[in-house]
Coordinates of N, CA and C in Angstrom, one line a residue:
X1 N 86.5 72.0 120.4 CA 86.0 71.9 119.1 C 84.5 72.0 119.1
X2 N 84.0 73.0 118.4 CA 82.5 72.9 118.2 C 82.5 72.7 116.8
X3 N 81.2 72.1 116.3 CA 80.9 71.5 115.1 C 79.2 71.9 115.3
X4 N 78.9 72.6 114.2 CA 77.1 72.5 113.7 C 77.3 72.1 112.2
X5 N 76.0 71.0 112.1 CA 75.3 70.2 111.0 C 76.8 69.9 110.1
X6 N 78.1 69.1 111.0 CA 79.4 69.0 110.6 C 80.4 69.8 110.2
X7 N 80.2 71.5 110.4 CA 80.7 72.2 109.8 C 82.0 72.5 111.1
X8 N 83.2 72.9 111.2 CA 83.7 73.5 112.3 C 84.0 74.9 112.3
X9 N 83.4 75.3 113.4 CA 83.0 76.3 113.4 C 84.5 77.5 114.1
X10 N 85.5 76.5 114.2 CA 86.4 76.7 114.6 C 87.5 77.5 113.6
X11 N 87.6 77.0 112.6 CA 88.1 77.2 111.4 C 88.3 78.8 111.3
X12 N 87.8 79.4 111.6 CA 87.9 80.6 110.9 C 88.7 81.6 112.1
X13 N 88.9 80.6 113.6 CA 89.4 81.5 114.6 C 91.4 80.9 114.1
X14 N 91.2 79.6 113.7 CA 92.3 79.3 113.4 C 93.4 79.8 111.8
X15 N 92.6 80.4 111.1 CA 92.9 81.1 109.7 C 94.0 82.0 110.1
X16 N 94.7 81.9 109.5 CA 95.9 82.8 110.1 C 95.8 84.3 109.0
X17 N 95.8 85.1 109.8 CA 95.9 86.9 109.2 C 96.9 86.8 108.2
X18 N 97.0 87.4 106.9 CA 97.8 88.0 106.0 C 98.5 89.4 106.9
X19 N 100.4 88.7 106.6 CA 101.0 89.6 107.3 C 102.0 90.2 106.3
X20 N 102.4 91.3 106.7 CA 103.3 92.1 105.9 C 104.4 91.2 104.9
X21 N 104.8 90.2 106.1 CA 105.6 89.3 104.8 C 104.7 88.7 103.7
X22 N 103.6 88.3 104.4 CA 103.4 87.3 103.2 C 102.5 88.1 101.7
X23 N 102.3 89.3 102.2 CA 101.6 90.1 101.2 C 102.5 91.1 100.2
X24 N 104.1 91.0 101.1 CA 104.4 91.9 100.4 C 105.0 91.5 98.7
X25 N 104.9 90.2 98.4 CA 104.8 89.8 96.9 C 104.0 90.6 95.8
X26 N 102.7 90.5 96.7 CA 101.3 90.9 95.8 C 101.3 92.8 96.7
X27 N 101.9 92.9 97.1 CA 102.5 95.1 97.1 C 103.2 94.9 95.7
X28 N 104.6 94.1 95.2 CA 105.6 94.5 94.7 C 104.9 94.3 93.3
X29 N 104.4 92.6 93.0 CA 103.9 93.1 91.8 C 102.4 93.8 91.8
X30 N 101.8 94.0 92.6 CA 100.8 95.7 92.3 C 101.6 96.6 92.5
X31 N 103.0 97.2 92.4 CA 103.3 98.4 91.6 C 104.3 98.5 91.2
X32 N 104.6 97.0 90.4 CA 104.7 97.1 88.6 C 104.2 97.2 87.9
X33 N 102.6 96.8 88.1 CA 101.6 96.8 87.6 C 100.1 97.7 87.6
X34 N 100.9 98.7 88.1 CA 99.5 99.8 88.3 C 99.1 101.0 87.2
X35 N 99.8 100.1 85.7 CA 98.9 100.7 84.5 C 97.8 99.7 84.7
X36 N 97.9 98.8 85.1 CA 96.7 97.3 84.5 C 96.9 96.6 85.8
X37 N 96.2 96.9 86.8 CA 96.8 96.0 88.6 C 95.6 94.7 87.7
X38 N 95.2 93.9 87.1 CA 94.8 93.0 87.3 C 95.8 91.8 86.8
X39 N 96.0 91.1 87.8 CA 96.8 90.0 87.6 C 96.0 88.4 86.2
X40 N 96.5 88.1 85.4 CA 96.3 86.7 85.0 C 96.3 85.9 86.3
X41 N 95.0 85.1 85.6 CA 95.1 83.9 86.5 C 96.4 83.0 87.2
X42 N 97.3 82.8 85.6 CA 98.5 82.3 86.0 C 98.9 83.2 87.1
X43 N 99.3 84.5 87.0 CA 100.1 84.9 87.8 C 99.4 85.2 89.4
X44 N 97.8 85.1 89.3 CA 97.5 84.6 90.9 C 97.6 83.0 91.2
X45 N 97.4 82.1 90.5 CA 98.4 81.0 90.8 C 99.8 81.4 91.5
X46 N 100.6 81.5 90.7 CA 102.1 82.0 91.3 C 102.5 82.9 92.4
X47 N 101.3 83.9 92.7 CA 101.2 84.9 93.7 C 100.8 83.5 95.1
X48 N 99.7 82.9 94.5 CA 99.0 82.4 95.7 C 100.3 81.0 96.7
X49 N 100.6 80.3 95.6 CA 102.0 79.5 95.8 C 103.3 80.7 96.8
X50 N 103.4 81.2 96.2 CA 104.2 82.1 97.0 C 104.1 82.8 98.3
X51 N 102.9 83.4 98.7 CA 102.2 83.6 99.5 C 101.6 82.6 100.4
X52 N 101.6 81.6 100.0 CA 100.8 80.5 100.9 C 99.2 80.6 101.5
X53 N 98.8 81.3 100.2 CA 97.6 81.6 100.0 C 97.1 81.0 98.6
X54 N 95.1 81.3 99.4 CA 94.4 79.9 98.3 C 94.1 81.4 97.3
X55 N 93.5 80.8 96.0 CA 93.4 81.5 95.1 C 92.4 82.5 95.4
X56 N 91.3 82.5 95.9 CA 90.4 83.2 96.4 C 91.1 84.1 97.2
X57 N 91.6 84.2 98.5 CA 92.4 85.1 99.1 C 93.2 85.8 98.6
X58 N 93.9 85.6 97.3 CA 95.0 86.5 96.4 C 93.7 87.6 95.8
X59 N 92.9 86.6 95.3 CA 91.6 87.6 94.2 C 91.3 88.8 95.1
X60 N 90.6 88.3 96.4 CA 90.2 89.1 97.0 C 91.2 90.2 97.8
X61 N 92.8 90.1 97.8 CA 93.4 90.8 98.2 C 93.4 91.8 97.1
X62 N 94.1 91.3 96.0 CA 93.8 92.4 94.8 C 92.7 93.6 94.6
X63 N 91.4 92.8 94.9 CA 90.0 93.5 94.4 C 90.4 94.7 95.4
X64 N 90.9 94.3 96.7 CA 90.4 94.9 98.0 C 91.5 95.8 97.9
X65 N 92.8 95.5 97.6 CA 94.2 96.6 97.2 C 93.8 98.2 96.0
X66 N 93.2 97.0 95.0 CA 92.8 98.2 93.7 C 91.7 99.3 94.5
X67 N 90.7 98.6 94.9 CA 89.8 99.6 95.5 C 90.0 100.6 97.0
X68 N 91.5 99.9 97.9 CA 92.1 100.8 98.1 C 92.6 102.0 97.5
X69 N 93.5 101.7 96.6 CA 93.9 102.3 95.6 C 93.2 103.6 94.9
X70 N 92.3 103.2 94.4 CA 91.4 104.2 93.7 C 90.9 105.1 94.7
X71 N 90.9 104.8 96.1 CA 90.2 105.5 97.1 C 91.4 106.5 97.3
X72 N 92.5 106.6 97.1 CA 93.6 107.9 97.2 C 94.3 108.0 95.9
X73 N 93.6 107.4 94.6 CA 93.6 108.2 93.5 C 95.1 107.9 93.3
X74 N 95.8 106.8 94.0 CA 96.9 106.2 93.5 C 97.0 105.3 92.3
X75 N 96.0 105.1 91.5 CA 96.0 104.2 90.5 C 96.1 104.6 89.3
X76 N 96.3 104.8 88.0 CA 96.5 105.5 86.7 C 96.0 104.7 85.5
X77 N 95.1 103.4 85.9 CA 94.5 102.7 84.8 C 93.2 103.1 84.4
X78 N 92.9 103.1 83.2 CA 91.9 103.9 82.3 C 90.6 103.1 82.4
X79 N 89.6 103.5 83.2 CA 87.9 103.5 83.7 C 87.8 103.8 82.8
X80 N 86.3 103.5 82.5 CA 85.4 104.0 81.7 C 84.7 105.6 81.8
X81 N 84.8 105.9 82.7 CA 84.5 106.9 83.4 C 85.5 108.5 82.9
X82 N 86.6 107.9 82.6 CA 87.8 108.5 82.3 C 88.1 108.9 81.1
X83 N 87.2 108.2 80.1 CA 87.3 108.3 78.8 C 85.9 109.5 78.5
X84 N 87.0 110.0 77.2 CA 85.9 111.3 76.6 C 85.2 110.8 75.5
X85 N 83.6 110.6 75.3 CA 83.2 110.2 73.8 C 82.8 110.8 73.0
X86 N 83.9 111.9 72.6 CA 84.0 112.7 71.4 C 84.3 112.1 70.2

């Protein structure tokens, strides 16, 4: 165990990886939901319970899935970018 100014520094070798099982909740509902992939809060509550993941780790799975996403043009929700201002 190493510890600086009480922190352990250990912590982060012991975090356990998100694995296919435990992600594949937050695959199924991101594509029910890939008119609008943003989840309510409630339902990253519900994802994160399920998952056995903290809320922050769902968020950032999402952010990190959508911007997958968009990176192969798999997504079909309306940017700003996408709109015509005629």
């Amino acid at each position: 165990l190493f510890s600086y100014a009480g922190l352990d520094l250990n912590s982060a070798a012991r975090r356990k990886a998100a694995t296919r099982e435990t992600t594949s909740p937050l695959k199924a509902w991101l594509s029910e939901h890939r008119k609008n992939p943003y989840p309510t809060k409630a339902e990253k509550i519900m994802l994160a319970i399920i998952t056995k993941m903290t809320l922050t780790q769902v968020s950032t799975w999402f952010a990190n899935a959508r911007r997958r996403l968009k990176k192969e043009n798999k997504l079909c929700w309306d940017s700003a970018d996408d709109k015509d201002d005629d």
